[in-house]
PDB file of C-alpha atoms in Angstrom:
ATOM      1  CA  UNK A   1      15.949  -7.257  -5.884  1.00  0.00           C
ATOM      2  CA  UNK A   2      13.034  -5.756  -3.953  1.00  0.00           C
ATOM      3  CA  UNK A   3      12.504  -1.953  -3.684  1.00  0.00           C
ATOM      4  CA  UNK A   4      10.979  -2.357  -0.201  1.00  0.00           C
ATOM      5  CA  UNK A   5      12.031  -5.491   1.586  1.00  0.00           C
ATOM      6  CA  UNK A   6      10.525  -6.917   4.715  1.00  0.00           C
ATOM      7  CA  UNK A   7      10.954 -10.356   6.380  1.00  0.00           C
ATOM      8  CA  UNK A   8       7.274 -12.034   6.112  1.00  0.00           C
ATOM      9  CA  UNK A   9       7.345 -13.775   9.588  1.00  0.00           C
ATOM     10  CA  UNK A  10       5.371 -15.039  11.306  1.00  0.00           C
ATOM     11  CA  UNK A  11       6.774 -12.427  14.628  1.00  0.00           C
ATOM     12  CA  UNK A  12       5.695 -14.318  17.911  1.00  0.00           C
ATOM     13  CA  UNK A  13       5.837 -12.493  20.791  1.00  0.00           C
ATOM     14  CA  UNK A  14       4.359 -12.171  24.160  1.00  0.00           C
ATOM     15  CA  UNK A  15       1.607  -9.665  25.540  1.00  0.00           C
ATOM     16  CA  UNK A  16       3.503  -6.644  27.294  1.00  0.00           C
ATOM     17  CA  UNK A  17       6.818  -7.337  24.842  1.00  0.00           C
ATOM     18  CA  UNK A  18       7.993  -5.209  22.374  1.00  0.00           C
ATOM     19  CA  UNK A  19       7.800  -5.783  18.954  1.00  0.00           C
ATOM     20  CA  UNK A  20      10.382  -5.248  16.603  1.00  0.00           C
ATOM     21  CA  UNK A  21       9.584  -5.201  12.578  1.00  0.00           C
ATOM     22  CA  UNK A  22      12.276  -4.112  10.370  1.00  0.00           C
ATOM     23  CA  UNK A  23      12.266  -3.038   6.535  1.00  0.00           C
ATOM     24  CA  UNK A  24      15.517  -2.466   4.174  1.00  0.00           C
ATOM     25  CA  UNK A  25      15.260  -0.118   0.895  1.00  0.00           C
ATOM     26  CA  UNK A  26      17.071  -0.234  -1.968  1.00  0.00           C
ATOM     27  CA  UNK A  27      16.785   3.000  -3.661  1.00  0.00           C
ATOM     28  CA  UNK A  28      19.202   5.566  -1.878  1.00  0.00           C
ATOM     29  CA  UNK A  29      16.686   8.580  -3.220  1.00  0.00           C
ATOM     30  CA  UNK A  30      13.936   7.969  -1.140  1.00  0.00           C
ATOM     31  CA  UNK A  31      13.398  10.480   1.309  1.00  0.00           C
ATOM     32  CA  UNK A  32      10.086   9.400   3.189  1.00  0.00           C
ATOM     33  CA  UNK A  33       8.867   5.915   4.659  1.00  0.00           C
ATOM     34  CA  UNK A  34       5.973   4.714   6.219  1.00  0.00           C
ATOM     35  CA  UNK A  35       4.486   1.971   8.761  1.00  0.00           C
ATOM     36  CA  UNK A  36       0.572   0.784   7.585  1.00  0.00           C
ATOM     37  CA  UNK A  37      -0.808  -1.401   9.180  1.00  0.00           C
ATOM     38  CA  UNK A  38      -3.205  -4.281   7.839  1.00  0.00           C
ATOM     39  CA  UNK A  39      -5.629  -6.117   9.918  1.00  0.00           C
ATOM     40  CA  UNK A  40      -7.011  -9.765   8.168  1.00  0.00           C
ATOM     41  CA  UNK A  41      -9.846  -8.511   5.566  1.00  0.00           C
ATOM     42  CA  UNK A  42      -8.805  -4.994   5.662  1.00  0.00           C
ATOM     43  CA  UNK A  43      -7.517  -2.420   4.165  1.00  0.00           C
ATOM     44  CA  UNK A  44      -3.995  -0.953   5.168  1.00  0.00           C
ATOM     45  CA  UNK A  45      -4.024   2.360   7.726  1.00  0.00           C
ATOM     46  CA  UNK A  46      -1.150   4.516   8.546  1.00  0.00           C
ATOM     47  CA  UNK A  47       0.380   4.300  11.750  1.00  0.00           C
ATOM     48  CA  UNK A  48       3.576   6.797  11.050  1.00  0.00           C
ATOM     49  CA  UNK A  49       5.659   7.940   8.609  1.00  0.00           C
ATOM     50  CA  UNK A  50       9.684   9.237   9.085  1.00  0.00           C
ATOM     51  CA  UNK A  51      11.892  11.266   6.892  1.00  0.00           C
ATOM     52  CA  UNK A  52      14.451  12.032   9.264  1.00  0.00           C
ATOM     53  CA  UNK A  53      17.323   9.773  10.410  1.00  0.00           C
ATOM     54  CA  UNK A  54      16.527   8.902  14.095  1.00  0.00           C
ATOM     55  CA  UNK A  55      14.148   7.998  16.072  1.00  0.00           C
ATOM     56  CA  UNK A  56      10.023   9.272  15.961  1.00  0.00           C
ATOM     57  CA  UNK A  57       7.789   8.115  18.768  1.00  0.00           C
ATOM     58  CA  UNK A  58       3.789   8.049  18.761  1.00  0.00           C
ATOM     59  CA  UNK A  59       2.915   6.769  22.126  1.00  0.00           C
ATOM     60  CA  UNK A  60       3.758   3.164  22.219  1.00  0.00           C
ATOM     61  CA  UNK A  61       5.110   3.414  18.767  1.00  0.00           C
ATOM     62  CA  UNK A  62       8.778   4.225  17.441  1.00  0.00           C
ATOM     63  CA  UNK A  63      10.085   4.396  14.129  1.00  0.00           C
ATOM     64  CA  UNK A  64      13.679   4.238  13.645  1.00  0.00           C
ATOM     65  CA  UNK A  65      15.514   5.330  10.054  1.00  0.00           C
ATOM     66  CA  UNK A  66      18.913   4.684   8.882  1.00  0.00           C
ATOM     67  CA  UNK A  67      19.445   6.148   6.104  1.00  0.00           C
ATOM     68  CA  UNK A  68      23.398   4.885   5.409  1.00  0.00           C
ATOM     69  CA  UNK A  69      22.128   1.973   6.230  1.00  0.00           C
ATOM     70  CA  UNK A  70      19.095   2.271   4.102  1.00  0.00           C
ATOM     71  CA  UNK A  71      16.764   0.357   6.819  1.00  0.00           C
ATOM     72  CA  UNK A  72      13.400   1.267   9.165  1.00  0.00           C
ATOM     73  CA  UNK A  73      12.669  -0.159  12.031  1.00  0.00           C
ATOM     74  CA  UNK A  74       9.300   0.327  13.646  1.00  0.00           C
ATOM     75  CA  UNK A  75       9.402  -0.974  17.732  1.00  0.00           C
ATOM     76  CA  UNK A  76       5.788  -1.735  19.270  1.00  0.00           C
ATOM     77  CA  UNK A  77       6.216  -1.061  23.072  1.00  0.00           C
ATOM     78  CA  UNK A  78       3.958  -3.154  25.455  1.00  0.00           C
ATOM     79  CA  UNK A  79       2.469  -5.055  22.784  1.00  0.00           C
ATOM     80  CA  UNK A  80      -1.125  -5.901  23.444  1.00  0.00           C
ATOM     81  CA  UNK A  81      -3.179  -8.644  21.534  1.00  0.00           C
ATOM     82  CA  UNK A  82      -5.107  -6.119  19.387  1.00  0.00           C
ATOM     83  CA  UNK A  83      -1.972  -5.597  18.231  1.00  0.00           C
ATOM     84  CA  UNK A  84      -1.665  -8.715  15.799  1.00  0.00           C
ATOM     85  CA  UNK A  85      -2.046  -7.879  12.164  1.00  0.00           C
ATOM     86  CA  UNK A  86       0.168  -7.289   9.254  1.00  0.00           C
ATOM     87  CA  UNK A  87       2.832  -4.291   9.403  1.00  0.00           C
ATOM     88  CA  UNK A  88       3.546  -2.991   5.989  1.00  0.00           C
ATOM     89  CA  UNK A  89       6.509  -0.442   5.269  1.00  0.00           C
ATOM     90  CA  UNK A  90       6.528   1.292   2.224  1.00  0.00           C
ATOM     91  CA  UNK A  91       8.968   4.071   0.573  1.00  0.00           C
ATOM     92  CA  UNK A  92       8.092   7.095  -1.786  1.00  0.00           C
ATOM     93  CA  UNK A  93      10.527   5.961  -4.787  1.00  0.00           C
ATOM     94  CA  UNK A  94      11.136   7.217  -8.182  1.00  0.00           C
ATOM     95  CA  UNK A  95      10.783  10.230  -9.733  1.00  0.00           C
ATOM     96  CA  UNK A  96       7.262  10.478  -9.909  1.00  0.00           C
ATOM     97  CA  UNK A  97       6.999   9.582  -6.524  1.00  0.00           C
ATOM     98  CA  UNK A  98       5.602   6.234  -6.777  1.00  0.00           C
ATOM     99  CA  UNK A  99       4.601   4.358  -3.356  1.00  0.00           C
ATOM    100  CA  UNK A 100       5.888   1.277  -3.019  1.00  0.00           C
ATOM    101  CA  UNK A 101       5.193  -1.317  -0.515  1.00  0.00           C
ATOM    102  CA  UNK A 102       6.959  -4.759   1.443  1.00  0.00           C
ATOM    103  CA  UNK A 103       5.621  -7.604   1.083  1.00  0.00           C
ATOM    104  CA  UNK A 104       4.518  -7.363   5.029  1.00  0.00           C
ATOM    105  CA  UNK A 105       5.530  -8.495   8.533  1.00  0.00           C
ATOM    106  CA  UNK A 106       2.599 -10.980  10.309  1.00  0.00           C
ATOM    107  CA  UNK A 107       2.904  -9.933  13.670  1.00  0.00           C
ATOM    108  CA  UNK A 108       1.079 -11.905  16.754  1.00  0.00           C
ATOM    109  CA  UNK A 109       0.891 -10.899  19.878  1.00  0.00           C
ATOM    110  CA  UNK A 110      -0.411 -14.062  22.231  1.00  0.00           C
ATOM    111  CA  UNK A 111      -1.499 -13.334  26.100  1.00  0.00           C
TER     112      UNK A 111
ATOM    113  CA  UNK B   1     -14.043  11.681   7.223  1.00  0.00           C
ATOM    114  CA  UNK B   2     -12.044  10.998   3.893  1.00  0.00           C
ATOM    115  CA  UNK B   3     -13.230   8.513   1.804  1.00  0.00           C
ATOM    116  CA  UNK B   4     -12.350   6.631  -1.011  1.00  0.00           C
ATOM    117  CA  UNK B   5     -14.785   3.645  -2.845  1.00  0.00           C
ATOM    118  CA  UNK B   6     -14.128   1.241  -4.734  1.00  0.00           C
ATOM    119  CA  UNK B   7     -17.060  -0.155  -7.214  1.00  0.00           C
ATOM    120  CA  UNK B   8     -17.319  -3.777  -6.305  1.00  0.00           C
ATOM    121  CA  UNK B   9     -16.441  -6.090  -2.825  1.00  0.00           C
ATOM    122  CA  UNK B  10     -16.668  -8.925  -4.760  1.00  0.00           C
ATOM    123  CA  UNK B  11     -16.092  -9.585  -8.559  1.00  0.00           C
ATOM    124  CA  UNK B  12     -16.243 -12.994 -10.458  1.00  0.00           C
ATOM    125  CA  UNK B  13     -15.549 -12.729 -14.067  1.00  0.00           C
ATOM    126  CA  UNK B  14     -14.637 -14.806 -16.675  1.00  0.00           C
ATOM    127  CA  UNK B  15     -11.368 -15.959 -18.182  1.00  0.00           C
ATOM    128  CA  UNK B  16     -11.054 -13.606 -21.408  1.00  0.00           C
ATOM    129  CA  UNK B  17     -13.757 -10.916 -20.125  1.00  0.00           C
ATOM    130  CA  UNK B  18     -12.881  -7.231 -20.286  1.00  0.00           C
ATOM    131  CA  UNK B  19     -13.047  -6.378 -16.378  1.00  0.00           C
ATOM    132  CA  UNK B  20     -13.382  -2.580 -15.050  1.00  0.00           C
ATOM    133  CA  UNK B  21     -12.757  -1.930 -11.814  1.00  0.00           C
ATOM    134  CA  UNK B  22     -13.911   1.834 -10.677  1.00  0.00           C
ATOM    135  CA  UNK B  23     -12.138   3.737  -7.546  1.00  0.00           C
ATOM    136  CA  UNK B  24     -13.591   7.149  -6.649  1.00  0.00           C
ATOM    137  CA  UNK B  25     -12.255   9.575  -3.856  1.00  0.00           C
ATOM    138  CA  UNK B  26     -13.656  12.503  -2.527  1.00  0.00           C
ATOM    139  CA  UNK B  27     -10.376  14.470  -1.164  1.00  0.00           C
ATOM    140  CA  UNK B  28      -9.629  16.127  -4.579  1.00  0.00           C
ATOM    141  CA  UNK B  29      -5.926  14.627  -4.307  1.00  0.00           C
ATOM    142  CA  UNK B  30      -3.673  14.224  -7.301  1.00  0.00           C
ATOM    143  CA  UNK B  31      -2.452  10.853  -7.029  1.00  0.00           C
ATOM    144  CA  UNK B  32      -4.493   7.431  -7.349  1.00  0.00           C
ATOM    145  CA  UNK B  33      -3.016   4.288  -7.327  1.00  0.00           C
ATOM    146  CA  UNK B  34      -4.165   0.991  -7.850  1.00  0.00           C
ATOM    147  CA  UNK B  35      -2.296  -2.040  -6.525  1.00  0.00           C
ATOM    148  CA  UNK B  36      -2.793  -5.618  -6.059  1.00  0.00           C
ATOM    149  CA  UNK B  37      -1.825  -7.850  -2.935  1.00  0.00           C
ATOM    150  CA  UNK B  38      -1.285 -12.051  -2.963  1.00  0.00           C
ATOM    151  CA  UNK B  39      -0.559 -13.909  -0.145  1.00  0.00           C
ATOM    152  CA  UNK B  40       3.233 -13.612   0.783  1.00  0.00           C
ATOM    153  CA  UNK B  41       3.671 -10.815  -1.845  1.00  0.00           C
ATOM    154  CA  UNK B  42       2.587  -7.517   0.099  1.00  0.00           C
ATOM    155  CA  UNK B  43       0.771  -4.953  -2.244  1.00  0.00           C
ATOM    156  CA  UNK B  44       2.735  -4.594  -5.883  1.00  0.00           C
ATOM    157  CA  UNK B  45       1.556  -1.357  -7.560  1.00  0.00           C
ATOM    158  CA  UNK B  46       0.338  -1.709 -11.100  1.00  0.00           C
ATOM    159  CA  UNK B  47      -0.360   1.759 -11.834  1.00  0.00           C
ATOM    160  CA  UNK B  48      -0.829   5.063 -10.787  1.00  0.00           C
ATOM    161  CA  UNK B  49      -1.629   8.344 -11.642  1.00  0.00           C
ATOM    162  CA  UNK B  50      -0.417  11.414 -10.169  1.00  0.00           C
ATOM    163  CA  UNK B  51      -2.879  13.989 -11.891  1.00  0.00           C
ATOM    164  CA  UNK B  52      -5.565  14.035 -14.535  1.00  0.00           C
ATOM    165  CA  UNK B  53      -4.887  12.100 -17.738  1.00  0.00           C
ATOM    166  CA  UNK B  54      -1.580  11.240 -16.829  1.00  0.00           C
ATOM    167  CA  UNK B  55      -0.219   8.053 -15.572  1.00  0.00           C
ATOM    168  CA  UNK B  56       3.005   5.948 -14.581  1.00  0.00           C
ATOM    169  CA  UNK B  57       3.574   2.115 -14.691  1.00  0.00           C
ATOM    170  CA  UNK B  58       4.043   0.660 -11.399  1.00  0.00           C
ATOM    171  CA  UNK B  59       5.833  -2.803 -11.250  1.00  0.00           C
ATOM    172  CA  UNK B  60       3.260  -4.951 -12.913  1.00  0.00           C
ATOM    173  CA  UNK B  61       1.625  -3.214 -15.286  1.00  0.00           C
ATOM    174  CA  UNK B  62       1.537  -6.110 -17.547  1.00  0.00           C
ATOM    175  CA  UNK B  63      -2.124  -7.171 -18.705  1.00  0.00           C
ATOM    176  CA  UNK B  64      -3.545  -4.186 -17.337  1.00  0.00           C
ATOM    177  CA  UNK B  65      -4.340  -0.282 -18.072  1.00  0.00           C
ATOM    178  CA  UNK B  66      -5.722   2.847 -16.616  1.00  0.00           C
ATOM    179  CA  UNK B  67      -7.787   5.563 -17.226  1.00  0.00           C
ATOM    180  CA  UNK B  68      -8.652   8.806 -15.154  1.00  0.00           C
ATOM    181  CA  UNK B  69     -10.585  11.277 -17.013  1.00  0.00           C
ATOM    182  CA  UNK B  70     -11.400  12.876 -13.842  1.00  0.00           C
ATOM    183  CA  UNK B  71      -9.463  14.126 -10.645  1.00  0.00           C
ATOM    184  CA  UNK B  72     -11.741  12.028  -8.560  1.00  0.00           C
ATOM    185  CA  UNK B  73     -11.852   8.470 -10.465  1.00  0.00           C
ATOM    186  CA  UNK B  74      -9.244   6.059 -11.204  1.00  0.00           C
ATOM    187  CA  UNK B  75     -10.414   2.931 -13.760  1.00  0.00           C
ATOM    188  CA  UNK B  76      -8.398   0.020 -13.637  1.00  0.00           C
ATOM    189  CA  UNK B  77      -8.846  -2.208 -17.216  1.00  0.00           C
ATOM    190  CA  UNK B  78      -8.226  -5.748 -17.788  1.00  0.00           C
ATOM    191  CA  UNK B  79      -8.386  -5.839 -21.458  1.00  0.00           C
ATOM    192  CA  UNK B  80      -8.594 -10.081 -21.127  1.00  0.00           C
ATOM    193  CA  UNK B  81      -9.251 -11.548 -17.898  1.00  0.00           C
ATOM    194  CA  UNK B  82      -6.599 -14.376 -16.913  1.00  0.00           C
ATOM    195  CA  UNK B  83      -6.765 -16.823 -13.753  1.00  0.00           C
ATOM    196  CA  UNK B  84      -3.324 -15.457 -12.840  1.00  0.00           C
ATOM    197  CA  UNK B  85      -5.225 -11.886 -12.406  1.00  0.00           C
ATOM    198  CA  UNK B  86      -7.110 -13.435  -9.178  1.00  0.00           C
ATOM    199  CA  UNK B  87      -5.784 -11.326  -6.531  1.00  0.00           C
ATOM    200  CA  UNK B  88      -7.295  -8.691  -4.006  1.00  0.00           C
ATOM    201  CA  UNK B  89      -7.197  -5.354  -5.755  1.00  0.00           C
ATOM    202  CA  UNK B  90      -6.867  -2.065  -4.015  1.00  0.00           C
ATOM    203  CA  UNK B  91      -7.337   1.787  -4.846  1.00  0.00           C
ATOM    204  CA  UNK B  92      -5.739   4.509  -3.058  1.00  0.00           C
ATOM    205  CA  UNK B  93      -5.584   8.064  -3.404  1.00  0.00           C
ATOM    206  CA  UNK B  94      -3.176  10.943  -1.778  1.00  0.00           C
ATOM    207  CA  UNK B  95      -1.904  14.398  -1.844  1.00  0.00           C
ATOM    208  CA  UNK B  96       1.018  14.804  -3.682  1.00  0.00           C
ATOM    209  CA  UNK B  97       3.889  12.640  -2.126  1.00  0.00           C
ATOM    210  CA  UNK B  98       6.191  14.360   0.596  1.00  0.00           C
ATOM    211  CA  UNK B  99       7.342  13.250   3.548  1.00  0.00           C
ATOM    212  CA  UNK B 100       4.051  13.495   5.830  1.00  0.00           C
ATOM    213  CA  UNK B 101       1.201  12.590   3.312  1.00  0.00           C
ATOM    214  CA  UNK B 102      -0.830   9.702   3.774  1.00  0.00           C
ATOM    215  CA  UNK B 103      -2.464   7.430   1.229  1.00  0.00           C
ATOM    216  CA  UNK B 104      -6.085   6.302   2.251  1.00  0.00           C
ATOM    217  CA  UNK B 105      -7.137   2.938   0.762  1.00  0.00           C
ATOM    218  CA  UNK B 106     -10.739   1.617  -0.457  1.00  0.00           C
ATOM    219  CA  UNK B 107     -12.111  -1.420   0.645  1.00  0.00           C
ATOM    220  CA  UNK B 108     -10.718  -3.636  -1.668  1.00  0.00           C
ATOM    221  CA  UNK B 109     -12.007  -5.404  -4.945  1.00  0.00           C
ATOM    222  CA  UNK B 110     -11.505  -9.561  -5.083  1.00  0.00           C
ATOM    223  CA  UNK B 111     -11.433 -10.558  -7.993  1.00  0.00           C
ATOM    224  CA  UNK B 112     -11.804 -14.198  -9.061  1.00  0.00           C
ATOM    225  CA  UNK B 113     -11.329 -15.226 -12.306  1.00  0.00           C
ATOM    226  CA  UNK B 114     -12.857 -18.338 -14.029  1.00  0.00           C
TER     227      UNK B 114
END
């Protein structure tokens, strides 16, 4: 079982819609979770982090964490074509605090 | 402005060669990571280091080794390059991992082994 799992997509949504990206993790000891965005040919860049159960909002982005279900999600409201990218879920895992990534979900926002 | 610099953007090497990928960060970060990224597989952790001369295996360390003699520099070594090591290699650095730390990535090295 992979430590961090994501649906690879592509997830296609129309402009202005809500995009919902999901992630599950296997290490119950993981405490912190991150969403990175990666444009084609570029390096990943951090969008948000979350470590408390519940929701965390930052502009059009909302991260949700449910530790009981080992589930993390990212909602993008009012999706724009510029949001089209691969979204990587990551978790800190293990005794030395490894940063482990999922395979990423490709999001396509069409006009 | 934070900076993680990888020595090469593109690299072509022959099978059996010893290959060095260099990564330098200027943020005085304790943690440094080497990942490889392949289509459909995401970023897979090869090795990471949490201090000078300290290293830990990631999920796919076979065929690789690392060196961290100075805090700012983390090198990935392919002892004998093989075609299945053709990939995009990404280096990252971060402060000690806590809930709100961000990992910063280099620009990546696309390695082709022929």
